[in-house]
PDB file of C-alpha atoms in Angstrom:
ATOM      1  CA  MET A   1     149.340  64.030 189.336  1.00 48.00           C
ATOM      2  CA  PRO A   2     149.355  67.691 188.255  1.00 51.00           C
ATOM      3  CA  SER A   3     146.348  68.761 186.132  1.00 52.00           C
ATOM      4  CA  GLU A   4     146.763  71.028 183.233  1.00 59.00           C
ATOM      5  CA  ASN A   5     144.527  73.978 183.450  1.00 59.00           C
ATOM      6  CA  PRO A   6     143.909  75.631 179.959  1.00 58.00           C
ATOM      7  CA  ASN A   7     142.835  78.879 181.748  1.00 55.00           C
ATOM      8  CA  VAL A   8     146.258  79.243 183.547  1.00 53.00           C
ATOM      9  CA  HIS A   9     148.647  81.236 181.404  1.00 52.00           C
ATOM     10  CA  LYS A  10     152.386  80.252 182.070  1.00 55.00           C
ATOM     11  CA  THR A  11     154.751  82.985 181.971  1.00 55.00           C
ATOM     12  CA  ALA A  12     158.276  82.872 181.620  1.00 59.00           C
ATOM     13  CA  ALA A  13     160.606  83.179 184.824  1.00 60.00           C
ATOM     14  CA  PRO A  14     162.528  86.374 184.880  1.00 62.00           C
ATOM     15  CA  GLU A  15     166.191  85.693 184.384  1.00 80.00           C
ATOM     16  CA  TRP A  16     167.367  86.890 187.298  1.00 82.00           C
ATOM     17  CA  ASP A  17     171.102  86.889 186.595  1.00 85.00           C
ATOM     18  CA  SER A  18     170.479  89.230 183.550  1.00 84.00           C
ATOM     19  CA  ILE A  19     168.473  91.471 185.728  1.00 85.00           C
ATOM     20  CA  ALA A  20     171.108  91.741 188.418  1.00 87.00           C
ATOM     21  CA  ALA A  21     173.759  92.381 185.875  1.00 88.00           C
ATOM     22  CA  ARG A  22     171.784  95.631 184.687  1.00 90.00           C
ATOM     23  CA  PRO A  23     172.930  99.031 185.559  1.00 92.00           C
ATOM     24  CA  ALA A  24     169.316 100.170 186.558  1.00 91.00           C
ATOM     25  CA  PHE A  25     169.249  97.214 189.324  1.00 92.00           C
ATOM     26  CA  GLN A  26     172.766  98.074 190.454  1.00 94.00           C
ATOM     27  CA  GLU A  27     171.644 101.787 190.848  1.00 94.00           C
ATOM     28  CA  LEU A  28     168.241 100.381 192.813  1.00 95.00           C
ATOM     29  CA  LEU A  29     170.521  98.613 195.149  1.00 96.00           C
ATOM     30  CA  ARG A  30     172.838 101.717 195.627  1.00 97.00           C
ATOM     31  CA  VAL A  31     170.090 103.972 196.234  1.00 96.00           C
ATOM     32  CA  LYS A  32     168.346 101.619 198.874  1.00 97.00           C
ATOM     33  CA  THR A  33     171.589 100.961 200.554  1.00 97.00           C
ATOM     34  CA  ARG A  34     172.360 104.518 200.892  1.00 97.00           C
ATOM     35  CA  PHE A  35     168.944 105.337 202.197  1.00 97.00           C
ATOM     36  CA  LEU A  36     168.550 102.512 204.685  1.00 97.00           C
ATOM     37  CA  THR A  37     172.197 103.150 206.027  1.00 98.00           C
ATOM     38  CA  LYS A  38     171.488 106.908 206.703  1.00 97.00           C
ATOM     39  CA  MET A  39     168.071 106.032 208.333  1.00 97.00           C
ATOM     40  CA  THR A  40     169.700 103.271 210.535  1.00 97.00           C
ATOM     41  CA  VAL A  41     172.510 105.376 211.748  1.00 98.00           C
ATOM     42  CA  PHE A  42     170.302 108.433 212.624  1.00 97.00           C
ATOM     43  CA  PHE A  43     167.667 105.900 214.517  1.00 96.00           C
ATOM     44  CA  LEU A  44     170.575 104.468 216.609  1.00 97.00           C
ATOM     45  CA  ILE A  45     171.980 107.734 217.548  1.00 97.00           C
ATOM     46  CA  TYR A  46     168.914 109.300 218.127  1.00 96.00           C
ATOM     47  CA  PHE A  47     167.517 106.129 220.160  1.00 96.00           C
ATOM     48  CA  PHE A  48     170.892 105.787 222.346  1.00 97.00           C
ATOM     49  CA  ALA A  49     171.234 109.613 222.953  1.00 96.00           C
ATOM     50  CA  LEU A  50     168.487 109.463 225.699  1.00 96.00           C
ATOM     51  CA  PRO A  51     170.119 106.624 228.047  1.00 96.00           C
ATOM     52  CA  ILE A  52     173.540 108.126 227.342  1.00 97.00           C
ATOM     53  CA  SER A  53     172.409 111.718 228.001  1.00 96.00           C
ATOM     54  CA  VAL A  54     170.524 110.491 231.182  1.00 96.00           C
ATOM     55  CA  GLY A  55     173.660 108.717 232.432  1.00 96.00           C
ATOM     56  CA  TRP A  56     176.352 111.243 231.606  1.00 97.00           C
ATOM     57  CA  PHE A  57     174.138 114.579 232.098  1.00 96.00           C
ATOM     58  CA  PRO A  58     171.684 113.562 234.870  1.00 95.00           C
ATOM     59  CA  GLU A  59     171.168 117.035 236.372  1.00 95.00           C
ATOM     60  CA  PHE A  60     170.825 118.508 232.840  1.00 95.00           C
ATOM     61  CA  MET A  61     168.094 115.992 231.878  1.00 94.00           C
ATOM     62  CA  LYS A  62     166.183 116.477 235.143  1.00 95.00           C
ATOM     63  CA  LYS A  63     165.559 120.114 234.217  1.00 94.00           C
ATOM     64  CA  GLU A  64     161.931 120.745 234.120  1.00 93.00           C
ATOM     65  CA  VAL A  65     160.679 122.421 230.630  1.00 92.00           C
ATOM     66  CA  LEU A  66     156.966 121.911 230.708  1.00 90.00           C
ATOM     67  CA  GLY A  67     155.451 122.222 234.231  1.00 91.00           C
ATOM     68  CA  LYS A  68     156.682 119.026 235.918  1.00 91.00           C
ATOM     69  CA  VAL A  69     157.704 117.296 232.667  1.00 92.00           C
ATOM     70  CA  ASN A  70     161.478 117.138 232.395  1.00 95.00           C
ATOM     71  CA  LEU A  71     163.803 117.155 229.407  1.00 95.00           C
ATOM     72  CA  ALA A  72     164.324 113.223 229.745  1.00 95.00           C
ATOM     73  CA  TYR A  73     160.645 112.525 229.298  1.00 95.00           C
ATOM     74  CA  LEU A  74     160.382 114.968 226.409  1.00 95.00           C
ATOM     75  CA  PHE A  75     163.055 113.419 224.670  1.00 96.00           C
ATOM     76  CA  ALA A  76     161.580 110.050 225.486  1.00 96.00           C
ATOM     77  CA  LEU A  77     158.554 111.073 223.863  1.00 96.00           C
ATOM     78  CA  SER A  78     160.142 112.717 220.889  1.00 96.00           C
ATOM     79  CA  GLN A  79     161.230 109.187 220.069  1.00 96.00           C
ATOM     80  CA  PHE A  80     157.780 108.376 219.234  1.00 96.00           C
ATOM     81  CA  PHE A  81     157.520 111.161 216.709  1.00 97.00           C
ATOM     82  CA  MET A  82     160.959 110.303 215.346  1.00 96.00           C
ATOM     83  CA  ALA A  83     159.670 106.695 214.638  1.00 96.00           C
ATOM     84  CA  TRP A  84     156.573 107.850 212.891  1.00 97.00           C
ATOM     85  CA  ILE A  85     158.531 110.234 210.848  1.00 97.00           C
ATOM     86  CA  LEU A  86     161.107 107.547 209.952  1.00 96.00           C
ATOM     87  CA  ALA A  87     158.315 105.152 208.972  1.00 97.00           C
ATOM     88  CA  ALA A  88     156.681 107.902 206.654  1.00 98.00           C
ATOM     89  CA  LEU A  89     159.998 108.529 204.941  1.00 97.00           C
ATOM     90  CA  TYR A  90     160.401 105.012 204.460  1.00 97.00           C
ATOM     91  CA  VAL A  91     156.874 104.182 202.898  1.00 98.00           C
ATOM     92  CA  ARG A  92     157.515 107.394 200.706  1.00 97.00           C
ATOM     93  CA  GLN A  93     161.021 105.993 199.430  1.00 97.00           C
ATOM     94  CA  ALA A  94     159.690 102.578 199.333  1.00 97.00           C
ATOM     95  CA  GLY A  95     157.305 103.867 196.585  1.00 97.00           C
ATOM     96  CA  LYS A  96     159.995 105.330 194.484  1.00 96.00           C
ATOM     97  CA  TRP A  97     161.792 101.971 194.817  1.00 96.00           C
ATOM     98  CA  ASP A  98     158.653 100.058 193.632  1.00 95.00           C
ATOM     99  CA  LYS A  99     158.517 102.271 190.555  1.00 95.00           C
ATOM    100  CA  MET A 100     162.379 101.701 189.716  1.00 93.00           C
ATOM    101  CA  ASN A 101     161.645  98.026 190.162  1.00 92.00           C
ATOM    102  CA  ALA A 102     158.636  97.926 187.937  1.00 92.00           C
ATOM    103  CA  ALA A 103     160.573  99.980 185.138  1.00 92.00           C
ATOM    104  CA  LEU A 104     163.500  97.537 185.364  1.00 90.00           C
ATOM    105  CA  LEU A 105     161.412  94.456 185.110  1.00 88.00           C
ATOM    106  CA  ALA A 106     159.417  95.896 182.236  1.00 88.00           C
ATOM    107  CA  GLU A 107     162.568  96.717 180.614  1.00 85.00           C
ATOM    108  CA  ALA A 108     163.880  93.227 181.066  1.00 81.00           C
ATOM    109  CA  HIS A 109     160.677  91.476 179.624  1.00 77.00           C
ATOM    110  CA  LEU A 110     160.810  93.989 176.603  1.00 74.00           C
ATOM    111  CA  GLU A 111     164.248  92.613 175.815  1.00 70.00           C
ATOM    112  CA  LYS A 112     163.330  89.069 175.620  1.00 63.00           C
TER     113      LYS A 112
END
């Protein structure tokens, strides 16, 4: 049996269909899709460049660049930095999306 707590304020559920129809929501989706598509394509190309390079150009990738460290190892280590940079870019961009989302929801609640 549900109890009614007078200290709990009920808020109206957002009307998702009307929010989804707003131009600001469509813009948010467009911006997110564009960013995520670019980052995913870049990540996949960078990630698969190492095994492809080692497979197709083994002599080139064996070239020592820093003492005994060859180009293949250096490229593999660079993938850690690439992942951290992509994560930082994502976090920065997600903050912008959160602001867009908050503005959209505030606008939707003001028009009720």
